Every structure is written in structure tokens, then in C-alpha cells.
XYZ file of N, CA and C in Angstrom:
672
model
N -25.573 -22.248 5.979
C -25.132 -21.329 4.931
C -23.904 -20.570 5.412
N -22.707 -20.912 4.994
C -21.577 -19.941 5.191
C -21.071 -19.240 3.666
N -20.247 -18.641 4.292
C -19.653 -17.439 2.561
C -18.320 -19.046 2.246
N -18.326 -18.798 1.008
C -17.766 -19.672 0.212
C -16.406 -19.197 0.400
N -15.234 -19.601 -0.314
C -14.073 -19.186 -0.369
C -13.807 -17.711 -1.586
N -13.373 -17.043 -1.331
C -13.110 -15.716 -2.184
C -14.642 -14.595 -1.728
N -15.418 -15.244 -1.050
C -16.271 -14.013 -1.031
C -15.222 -13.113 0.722
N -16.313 -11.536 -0.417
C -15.716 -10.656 0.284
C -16.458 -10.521 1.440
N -16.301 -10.226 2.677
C -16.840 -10.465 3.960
C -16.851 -8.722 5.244
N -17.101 -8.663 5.963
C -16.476 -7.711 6.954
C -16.487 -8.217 8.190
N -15.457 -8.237 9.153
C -15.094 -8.598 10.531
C -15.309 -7.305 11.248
N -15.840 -7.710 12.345
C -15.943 -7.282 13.795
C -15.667 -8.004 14.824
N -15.104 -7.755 15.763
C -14.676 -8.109 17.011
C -15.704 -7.613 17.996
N -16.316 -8.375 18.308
C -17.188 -7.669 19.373
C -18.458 -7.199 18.514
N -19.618 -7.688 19.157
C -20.643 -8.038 18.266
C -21.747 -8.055 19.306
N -23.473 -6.989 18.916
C -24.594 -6.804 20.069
C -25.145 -8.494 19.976
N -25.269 -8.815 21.244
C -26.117 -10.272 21.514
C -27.229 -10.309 20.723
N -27.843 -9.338 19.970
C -29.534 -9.283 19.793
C -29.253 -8.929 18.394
N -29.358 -9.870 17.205
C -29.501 -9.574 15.808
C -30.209 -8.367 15.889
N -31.545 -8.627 16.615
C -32.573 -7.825 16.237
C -32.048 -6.171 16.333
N -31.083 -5.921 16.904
C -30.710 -4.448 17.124
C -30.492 -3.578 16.400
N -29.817 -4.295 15.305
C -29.495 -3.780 13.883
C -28.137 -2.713 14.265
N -27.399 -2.744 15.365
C -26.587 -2.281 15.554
C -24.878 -3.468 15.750
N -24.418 -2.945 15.417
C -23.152 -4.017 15.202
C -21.624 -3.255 15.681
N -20.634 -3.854 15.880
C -18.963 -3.134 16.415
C -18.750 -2.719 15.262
N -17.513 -1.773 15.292
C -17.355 -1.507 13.859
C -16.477 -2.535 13.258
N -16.728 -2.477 11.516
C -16.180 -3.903 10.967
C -15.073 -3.230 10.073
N -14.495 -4.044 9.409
C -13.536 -3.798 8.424
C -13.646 -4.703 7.268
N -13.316 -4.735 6.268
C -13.195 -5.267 4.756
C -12.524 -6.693 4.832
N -12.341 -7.673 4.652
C -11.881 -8.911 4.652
C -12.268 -9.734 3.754
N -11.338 -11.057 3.800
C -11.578 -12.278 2.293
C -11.611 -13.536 2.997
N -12.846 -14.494 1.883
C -12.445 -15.850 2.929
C -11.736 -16.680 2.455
N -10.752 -17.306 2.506
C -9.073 -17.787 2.126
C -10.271 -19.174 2.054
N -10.820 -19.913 3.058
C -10.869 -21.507 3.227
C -11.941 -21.646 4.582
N -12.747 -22.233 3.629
C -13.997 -23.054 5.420
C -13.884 -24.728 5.434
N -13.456 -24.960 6.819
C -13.303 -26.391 6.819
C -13.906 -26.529 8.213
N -14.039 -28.161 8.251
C -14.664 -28.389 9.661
C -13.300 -28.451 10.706
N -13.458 -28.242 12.234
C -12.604 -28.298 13.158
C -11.767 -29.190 13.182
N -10.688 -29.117 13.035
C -9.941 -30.540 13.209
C -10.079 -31.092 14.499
N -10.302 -32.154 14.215
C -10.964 -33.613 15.542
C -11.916 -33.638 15.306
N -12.862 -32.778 14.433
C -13.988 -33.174 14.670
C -14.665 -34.031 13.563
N -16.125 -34.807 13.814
C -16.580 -35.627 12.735
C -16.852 -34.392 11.187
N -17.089 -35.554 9.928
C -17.083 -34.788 8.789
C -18.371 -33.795 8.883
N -19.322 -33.815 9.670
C -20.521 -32.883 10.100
C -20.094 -32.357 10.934
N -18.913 -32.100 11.855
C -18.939 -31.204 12.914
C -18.988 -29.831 12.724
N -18.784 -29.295 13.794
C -18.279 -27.871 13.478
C -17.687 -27.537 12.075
N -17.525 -26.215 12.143
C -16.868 -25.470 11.031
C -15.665 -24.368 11.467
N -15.153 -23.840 10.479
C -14.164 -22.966 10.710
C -14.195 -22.218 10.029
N -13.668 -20.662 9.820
C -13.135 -20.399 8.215
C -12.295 -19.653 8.446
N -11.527 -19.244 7.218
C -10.185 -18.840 7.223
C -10.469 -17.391 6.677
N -9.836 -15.961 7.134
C -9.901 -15.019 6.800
C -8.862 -14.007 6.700
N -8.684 -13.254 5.366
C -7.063 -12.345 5.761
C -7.302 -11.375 6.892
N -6.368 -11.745 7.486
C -6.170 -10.664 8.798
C -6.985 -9.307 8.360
N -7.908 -8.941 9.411
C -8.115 -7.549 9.662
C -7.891 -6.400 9.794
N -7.557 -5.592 9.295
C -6.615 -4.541 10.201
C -7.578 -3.313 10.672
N -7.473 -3.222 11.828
C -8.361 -2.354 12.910
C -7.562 -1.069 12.771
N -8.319 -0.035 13.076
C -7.639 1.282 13.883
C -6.372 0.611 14.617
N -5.634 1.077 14.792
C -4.973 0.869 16.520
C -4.573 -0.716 16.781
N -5.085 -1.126 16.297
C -4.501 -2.621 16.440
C -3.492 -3.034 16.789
N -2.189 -3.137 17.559
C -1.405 -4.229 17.651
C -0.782 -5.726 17.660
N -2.157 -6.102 18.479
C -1.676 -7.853 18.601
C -3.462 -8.415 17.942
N -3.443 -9.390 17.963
C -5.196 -10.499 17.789
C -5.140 -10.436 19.149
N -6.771 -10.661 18.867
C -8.094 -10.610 20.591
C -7.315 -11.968 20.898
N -7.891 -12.300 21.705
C -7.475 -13.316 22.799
C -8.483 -14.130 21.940
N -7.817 -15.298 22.283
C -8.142 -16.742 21.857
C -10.242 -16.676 22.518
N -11.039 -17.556 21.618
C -12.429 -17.473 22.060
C -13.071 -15.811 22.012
N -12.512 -14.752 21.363
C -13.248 -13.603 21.667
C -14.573 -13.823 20.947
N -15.159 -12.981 21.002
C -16.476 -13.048 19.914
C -16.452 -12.132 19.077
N -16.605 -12.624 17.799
C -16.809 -11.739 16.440
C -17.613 -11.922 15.647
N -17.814 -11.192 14.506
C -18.857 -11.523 13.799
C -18.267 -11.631 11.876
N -18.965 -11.767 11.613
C -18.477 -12.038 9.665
C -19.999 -11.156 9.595
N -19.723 -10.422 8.434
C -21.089 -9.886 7.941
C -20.672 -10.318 5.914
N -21.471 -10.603 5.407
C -21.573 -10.166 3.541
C -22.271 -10.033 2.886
N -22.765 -9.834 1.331
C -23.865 -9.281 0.988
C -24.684 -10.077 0.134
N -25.668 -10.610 0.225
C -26.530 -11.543 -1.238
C -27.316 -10.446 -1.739
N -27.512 -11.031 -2.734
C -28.827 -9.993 -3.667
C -29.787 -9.538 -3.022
N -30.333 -10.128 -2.357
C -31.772 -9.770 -0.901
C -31.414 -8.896 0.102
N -30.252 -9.573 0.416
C -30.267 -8.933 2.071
C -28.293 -8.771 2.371
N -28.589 -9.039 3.641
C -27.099 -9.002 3.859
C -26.745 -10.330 5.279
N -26.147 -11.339 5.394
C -25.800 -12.813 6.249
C -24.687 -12.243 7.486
N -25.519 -12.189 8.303
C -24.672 -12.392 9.722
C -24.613 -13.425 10.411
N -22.826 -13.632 10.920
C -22.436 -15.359 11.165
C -22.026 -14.997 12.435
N -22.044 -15.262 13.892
C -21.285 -15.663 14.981
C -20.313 -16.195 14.853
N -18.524 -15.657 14.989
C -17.930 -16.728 14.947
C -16.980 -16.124 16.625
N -16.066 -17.364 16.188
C -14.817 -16.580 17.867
C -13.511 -16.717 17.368
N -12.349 -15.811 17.365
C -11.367 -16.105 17.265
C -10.854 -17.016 17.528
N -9.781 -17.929 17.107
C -9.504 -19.159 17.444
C -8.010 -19.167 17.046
N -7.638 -18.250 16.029
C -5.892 -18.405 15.961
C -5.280 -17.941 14.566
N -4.230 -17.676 14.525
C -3.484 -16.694 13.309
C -2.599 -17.722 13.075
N -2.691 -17.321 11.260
C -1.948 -18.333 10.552
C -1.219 -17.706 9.554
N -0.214 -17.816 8.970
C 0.539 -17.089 7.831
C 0.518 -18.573 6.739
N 0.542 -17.493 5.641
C 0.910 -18.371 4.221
C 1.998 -17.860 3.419
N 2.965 -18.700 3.130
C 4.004 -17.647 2.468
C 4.240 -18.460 0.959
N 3.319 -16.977 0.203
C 2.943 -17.517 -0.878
C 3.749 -15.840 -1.616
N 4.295 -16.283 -2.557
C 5.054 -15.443 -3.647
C 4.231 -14.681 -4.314
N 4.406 -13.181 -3.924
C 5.139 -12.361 -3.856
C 5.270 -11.632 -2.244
N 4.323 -12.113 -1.445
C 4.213 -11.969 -0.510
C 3.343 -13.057 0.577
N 3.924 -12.303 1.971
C 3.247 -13.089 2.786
C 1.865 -12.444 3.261
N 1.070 -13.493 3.364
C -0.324 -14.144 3.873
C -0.320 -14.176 4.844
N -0.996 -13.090 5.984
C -1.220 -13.178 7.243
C -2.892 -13.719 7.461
N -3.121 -14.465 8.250
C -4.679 -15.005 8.411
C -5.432 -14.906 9.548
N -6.099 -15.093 9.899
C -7.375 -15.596 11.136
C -8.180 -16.887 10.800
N -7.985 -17.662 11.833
C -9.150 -19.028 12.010
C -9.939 -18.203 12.829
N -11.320 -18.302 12.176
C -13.034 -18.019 13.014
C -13.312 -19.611 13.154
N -13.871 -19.450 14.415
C -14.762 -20.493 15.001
C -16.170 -20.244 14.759
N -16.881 -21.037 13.746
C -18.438 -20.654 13.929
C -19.394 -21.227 15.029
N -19.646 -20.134 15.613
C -20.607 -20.449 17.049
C -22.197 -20.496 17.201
N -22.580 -20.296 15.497
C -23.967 -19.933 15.676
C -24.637 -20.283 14.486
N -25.830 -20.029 14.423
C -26.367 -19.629 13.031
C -26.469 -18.631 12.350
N -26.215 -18.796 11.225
C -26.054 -17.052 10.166
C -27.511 -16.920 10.380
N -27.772 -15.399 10.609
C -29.315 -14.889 10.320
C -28.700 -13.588 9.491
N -30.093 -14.099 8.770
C -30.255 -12.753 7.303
C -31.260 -11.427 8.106
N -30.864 -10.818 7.430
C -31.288 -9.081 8.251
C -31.020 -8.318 7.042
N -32.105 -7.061 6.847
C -32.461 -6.726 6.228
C -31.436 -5.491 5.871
N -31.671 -4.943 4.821
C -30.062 -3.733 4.170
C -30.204 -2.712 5.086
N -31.480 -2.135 5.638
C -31.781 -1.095 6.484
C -30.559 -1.305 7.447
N -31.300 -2.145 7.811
C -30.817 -2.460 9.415
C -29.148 -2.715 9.710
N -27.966 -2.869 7.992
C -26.912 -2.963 8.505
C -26.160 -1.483 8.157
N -26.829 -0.469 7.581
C -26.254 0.710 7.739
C -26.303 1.466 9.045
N -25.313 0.972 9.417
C -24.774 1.830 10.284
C -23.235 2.567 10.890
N -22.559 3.197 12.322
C -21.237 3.511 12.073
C -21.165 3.805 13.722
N -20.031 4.019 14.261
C -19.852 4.179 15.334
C -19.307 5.724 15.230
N -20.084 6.755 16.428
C -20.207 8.017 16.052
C -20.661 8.201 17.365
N -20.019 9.456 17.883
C -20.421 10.029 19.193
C -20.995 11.386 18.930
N -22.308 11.410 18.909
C -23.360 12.761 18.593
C -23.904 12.675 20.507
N -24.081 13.999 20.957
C -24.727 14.676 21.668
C -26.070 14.243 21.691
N -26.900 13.562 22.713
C -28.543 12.805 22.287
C -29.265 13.713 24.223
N -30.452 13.548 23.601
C -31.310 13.288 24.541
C -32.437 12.220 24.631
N -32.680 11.524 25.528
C -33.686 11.093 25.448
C -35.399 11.564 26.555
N -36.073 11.623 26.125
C -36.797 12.337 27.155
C -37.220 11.166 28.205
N -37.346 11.828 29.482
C -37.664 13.207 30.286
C -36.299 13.352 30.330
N -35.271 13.977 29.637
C -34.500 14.924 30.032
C -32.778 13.956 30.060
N -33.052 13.158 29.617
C -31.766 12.072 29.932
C -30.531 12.668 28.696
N -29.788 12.978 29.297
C -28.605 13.222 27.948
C -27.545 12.668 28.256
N -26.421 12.324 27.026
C -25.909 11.600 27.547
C -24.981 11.317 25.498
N -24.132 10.532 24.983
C -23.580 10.351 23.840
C -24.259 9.134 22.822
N -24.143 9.308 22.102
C -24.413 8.219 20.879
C -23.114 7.318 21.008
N -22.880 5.836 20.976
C -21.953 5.113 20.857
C -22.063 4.599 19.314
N -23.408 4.728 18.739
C -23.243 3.666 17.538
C -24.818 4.529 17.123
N -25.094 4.389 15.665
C -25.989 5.162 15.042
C -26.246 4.328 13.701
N -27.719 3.585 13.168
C -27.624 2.915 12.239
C -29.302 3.610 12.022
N -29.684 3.087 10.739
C -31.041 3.109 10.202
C -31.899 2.390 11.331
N -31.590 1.716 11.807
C -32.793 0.732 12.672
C -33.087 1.413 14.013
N -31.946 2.138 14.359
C -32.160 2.587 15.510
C -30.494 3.227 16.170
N -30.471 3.549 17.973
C -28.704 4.360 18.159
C -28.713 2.980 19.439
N -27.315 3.328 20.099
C -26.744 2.844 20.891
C -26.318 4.043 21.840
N -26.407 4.454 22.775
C -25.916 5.535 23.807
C -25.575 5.343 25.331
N -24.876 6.134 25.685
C -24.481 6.275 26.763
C -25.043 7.940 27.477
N -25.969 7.440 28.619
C -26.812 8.388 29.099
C -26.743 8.415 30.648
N -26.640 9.573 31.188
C -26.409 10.096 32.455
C -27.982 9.347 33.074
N -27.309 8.324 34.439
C -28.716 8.556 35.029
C -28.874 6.760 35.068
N -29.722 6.422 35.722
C -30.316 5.135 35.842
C -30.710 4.267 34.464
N -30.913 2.834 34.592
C -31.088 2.421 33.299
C -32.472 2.591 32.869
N -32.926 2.843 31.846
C -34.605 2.842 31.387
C -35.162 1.710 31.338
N -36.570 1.554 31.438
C -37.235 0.031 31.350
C -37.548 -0.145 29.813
N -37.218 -1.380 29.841
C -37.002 -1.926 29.042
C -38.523 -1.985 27.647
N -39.179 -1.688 26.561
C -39.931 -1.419 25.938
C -40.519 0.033 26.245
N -40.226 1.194 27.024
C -40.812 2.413 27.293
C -39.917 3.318 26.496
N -41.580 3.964 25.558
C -41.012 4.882 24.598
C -39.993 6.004 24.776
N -39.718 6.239 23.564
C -38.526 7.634 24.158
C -38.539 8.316 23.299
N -37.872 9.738 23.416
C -38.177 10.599 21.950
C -36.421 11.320 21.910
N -35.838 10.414 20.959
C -34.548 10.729 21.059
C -34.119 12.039 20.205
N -33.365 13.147 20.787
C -32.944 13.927 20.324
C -31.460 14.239 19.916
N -31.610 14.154 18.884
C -29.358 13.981 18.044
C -28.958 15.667 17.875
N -28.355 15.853 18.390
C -27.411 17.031 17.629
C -26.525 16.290 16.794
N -27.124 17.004 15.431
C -25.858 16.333 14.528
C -24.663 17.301 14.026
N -23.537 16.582 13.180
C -22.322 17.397 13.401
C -22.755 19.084 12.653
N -23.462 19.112 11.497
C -23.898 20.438 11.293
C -24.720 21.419 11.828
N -24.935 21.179 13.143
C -25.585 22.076 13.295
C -27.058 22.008 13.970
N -27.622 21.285 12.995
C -28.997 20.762 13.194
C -29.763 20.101 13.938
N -31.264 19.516 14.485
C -30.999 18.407 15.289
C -32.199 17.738 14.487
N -32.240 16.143 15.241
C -33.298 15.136 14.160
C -33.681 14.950 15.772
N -34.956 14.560 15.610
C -36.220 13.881 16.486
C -36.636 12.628 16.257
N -36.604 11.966 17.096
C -37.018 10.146 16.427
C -37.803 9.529 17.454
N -38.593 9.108 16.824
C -39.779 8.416 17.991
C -38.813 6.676 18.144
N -38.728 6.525 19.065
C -38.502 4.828 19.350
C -38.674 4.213 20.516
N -38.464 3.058 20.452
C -38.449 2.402 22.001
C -37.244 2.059 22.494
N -37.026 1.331 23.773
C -35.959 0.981 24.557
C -35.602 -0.192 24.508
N -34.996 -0.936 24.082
C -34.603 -2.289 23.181
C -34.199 -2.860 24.885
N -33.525 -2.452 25.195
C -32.038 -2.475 26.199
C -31.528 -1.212 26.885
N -31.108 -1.513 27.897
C -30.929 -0.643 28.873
C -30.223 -1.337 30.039
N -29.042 -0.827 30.442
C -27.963 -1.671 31.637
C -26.922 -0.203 32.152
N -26.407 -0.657 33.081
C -25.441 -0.070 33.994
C -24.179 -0.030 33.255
N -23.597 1.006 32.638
C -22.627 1.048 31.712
C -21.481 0.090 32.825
N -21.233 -0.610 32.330
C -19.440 -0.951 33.354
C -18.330 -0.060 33.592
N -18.126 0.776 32.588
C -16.909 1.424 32.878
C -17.206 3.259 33.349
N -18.672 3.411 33.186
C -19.288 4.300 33.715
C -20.383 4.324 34.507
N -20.222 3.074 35.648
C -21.230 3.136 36.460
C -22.436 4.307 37.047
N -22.252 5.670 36.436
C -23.221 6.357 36.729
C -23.962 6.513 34.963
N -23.475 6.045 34.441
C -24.478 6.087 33.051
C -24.738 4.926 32.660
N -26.158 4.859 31.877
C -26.964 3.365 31.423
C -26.237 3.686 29.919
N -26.529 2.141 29.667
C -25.348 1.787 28.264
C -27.043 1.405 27.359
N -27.922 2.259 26.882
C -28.808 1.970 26.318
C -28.709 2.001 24.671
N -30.038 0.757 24.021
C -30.372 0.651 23.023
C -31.537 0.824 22.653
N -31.552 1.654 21.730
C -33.486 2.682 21.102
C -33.291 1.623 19.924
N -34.248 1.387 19.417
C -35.202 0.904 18.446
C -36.157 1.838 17.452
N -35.633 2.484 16.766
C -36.090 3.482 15.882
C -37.712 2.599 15.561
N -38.853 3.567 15.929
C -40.499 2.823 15.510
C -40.910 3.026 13.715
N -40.066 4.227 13.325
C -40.363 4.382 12.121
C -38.796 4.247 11.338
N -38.445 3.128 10.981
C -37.169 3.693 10.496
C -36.493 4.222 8.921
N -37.684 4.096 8.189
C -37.559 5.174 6.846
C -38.119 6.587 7.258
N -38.768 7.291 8.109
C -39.136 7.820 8.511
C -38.246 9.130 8.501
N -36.494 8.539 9.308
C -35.420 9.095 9.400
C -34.192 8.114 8.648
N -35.260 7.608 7.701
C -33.694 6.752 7.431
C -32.820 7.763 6.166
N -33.161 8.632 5.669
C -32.756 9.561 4.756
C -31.463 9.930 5.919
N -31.804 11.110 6.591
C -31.102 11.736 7.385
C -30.345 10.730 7.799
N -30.174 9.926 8.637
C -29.243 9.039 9.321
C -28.880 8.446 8.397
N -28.688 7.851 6.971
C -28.203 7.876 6.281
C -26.988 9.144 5.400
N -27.162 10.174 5.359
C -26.715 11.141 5.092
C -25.320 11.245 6.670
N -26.215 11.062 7.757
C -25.155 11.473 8.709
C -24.076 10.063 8.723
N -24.204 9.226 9.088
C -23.179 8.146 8.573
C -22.280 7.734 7.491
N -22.777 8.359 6.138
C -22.314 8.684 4.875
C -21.258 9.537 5.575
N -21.558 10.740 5.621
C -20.353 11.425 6.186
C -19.196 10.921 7.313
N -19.593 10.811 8.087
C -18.922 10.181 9.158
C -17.737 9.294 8.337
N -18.741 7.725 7.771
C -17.285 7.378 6.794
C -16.473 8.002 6.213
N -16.318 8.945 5.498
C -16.155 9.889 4.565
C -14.725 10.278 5.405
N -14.903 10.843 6.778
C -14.177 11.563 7.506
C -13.338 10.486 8.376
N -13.778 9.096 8.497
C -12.958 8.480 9.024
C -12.049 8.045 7.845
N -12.266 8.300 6.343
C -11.495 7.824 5.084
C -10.394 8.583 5.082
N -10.844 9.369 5.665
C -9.912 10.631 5.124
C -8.756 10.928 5.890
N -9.045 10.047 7.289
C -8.078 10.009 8.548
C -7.302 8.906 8.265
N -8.014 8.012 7.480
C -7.101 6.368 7.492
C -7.586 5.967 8.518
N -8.418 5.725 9.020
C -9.402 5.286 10.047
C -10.324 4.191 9.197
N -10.712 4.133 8.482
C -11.257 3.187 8.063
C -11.097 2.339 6.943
């Protein structure tokens, strides 16, 4: 199952290994121009598809050839996440203007995941996790957060009781578990952890409300 030609899509560059996370890079708005199979390859081989260029925050040049990205879009049920990899930029110069593109390489199988689980935003809130671990939010969705926390990595399924300062003021309490947990790379004294929200309508109001905003304020910057 891939998106047809003209459906509307969102790209990310950089994409969590684990569907199940319900956490994702941040994406942007995109169209699919054309899906064809790889050239060289048999009429069942691989696939490709064609997408209008992205435009990121900050962007200057395309990822390097093979990066990993993702396609996300929406069916009536749910919402289709595809693995693909950059593979190369193409222009079309079609009247009245020019057509800048991206070839995706599809690397995987689309898995369907549920609407909960793709609201989410990349947002740096103030967290704790107990016994006492504090440390930033990298990413914040209905299913569960992504953070960066002072201190050793946590084991892996041991509960936690995450605490958000959110931007007003307030704070939310969330029972979850520890999805993931590693040695940040670029902050070797903090773990690059992932919670698993146990109830996630529970707080899905609120974390809904706080991500609502967040977009709102990156709209308003031209940020998103």
C-alpha cells in the first residue's frame, strides 16, 4: 500500500526505529508528484516515489544521499506510515513555474497506527521523571514524550511518573513506562529516553491542548 499520486503526505527526515513509539521527527506538508519502481529493477521490484521538495526550518541543501525518512498520510481509519531514504532531487520545469522534487526510496512496510498516537510536536518542556531524574522533553505526543535526562540510562520497561512543567504555568503527572533508554551521543552525561504514556486518553486532552499551542506559536514564527 503506497499513497497514490496527488495525495497529500508529510515528510520527515529522521524517523524513531519503533512504530510502536508513536513519536516521530518533525514533518512538514508535501505532494506525491509519481510512484514508480527503481530503475534497473524488475516490474515487481522496489519502488520509489516522487515528492515536492520539503521545506524545513533552516534548511539549506537535501540530507545526504540514503538518509532515512519517513512519509506519513491520512485514510478514514487511521493514519499510513512508510520508511523511505532519500535518494535524489529532481526539477520539472513546467509553466508557470519551476518544480523542485525529491526521489524517496521505499525501505519498508507502511504500518497503520492509530490517530492518537500521531499527534504529536517537538517541544522542550522542563520534565521529571521519578526518583528525581530531570532533565527536557525533546518530543511530546498523545502516546507518550521523548526526553533528555540528567543521569544514567533507565531500564528498559520500569515504571516512571513523569512530571511536565508546561508553558503556563501548570504541571501534568503521567503514569508510564520506559520504552527506551540510551546514552544521549551528543550529551554523554544524559540518557536520550522514551516513556510510553500507560493511560493515554487519560492525558490525552491536556497534551493535546499543549501541542495545539505549540503549533500555533511555531505558525506564527514561520516555523512551521
Amino acid at each position: 500500500m503506497l499513497p497514490s499520486i496527488n495525495t497529500l503526505v508529510r515528510v520527515a527526515v529522521g524517523h524513531s526505529e519503533d512504530p510502536a513509539d508513536g513519536l516521530r521527527a518533525c514533518d512538514v506538508p508535501s505532494r506525491v508528484e509519481d510512484v514508480q519502481v527503481v530503475p534497473g529493477a524488475p516490474a515487481d521490484g522496489p519502488r520509489r516515489v516522487l515528492v515536492a521538495t520539503p521545506r524545513f526550518p533552516g534548511d539549506s541543501e537535501a540530507p545526504g544521499a540514503g538518509t532515512a525518512c519517513t512519509l506519513t498520510w491520512t485514510l478514514p481509519d487511521g493514519v499510513v506510515e512508510l520508511p523511505v531514504a532519500y535518494d535524489s532531487s529532481a526539477v520539472w520545469n513546467s509553466e508557470p513555474a519551476v518544480l523542485r522534487l525529491w526521489w524517496l526510496a521505499v525501505t519498508g512496510e507502511p504500518v497503520r497506527i492509530q490517530r492518537r498516537e500521531y499527534f504529536r510536536c517537538p517541544i522542550a518542556l522542563p520534565v521529571t521523571l521519578a526518583p528525581g531524574l530531570g532533565g527536557r522533553t525533546t518530543d511530546l505526543g498523545e502516546g507518550g514524550l521523548r526526553c533528555l535526562v540528567l543521569g544514567d540510562p533507565l531500564t528498559t520497561g520500569a515504571p516512571v511518573e513523569s512530571r511536565l512543567e508546561l508553558p503556563d504555568g501548570t504541571t501534568m503527572n503521567v503514569s508510564g513506562t520506559v520504552l527506551r533508554s540510551d546514552q544521549a551521543l551528543r550529551a554523554p552525561d544524559h540518557a536520550d529516553t522514551v516513556v510510553r504514556f500507560d493511560d493515554p486518553e487519560a492525558a490525552g486532552d491536556e497534551v493535546r491542548r499543549v501541542i495545539f499551542a505549540e503549533q500555533l506559536r511555531l505558525r506564527r514564527l514561520g516555523l512551521d
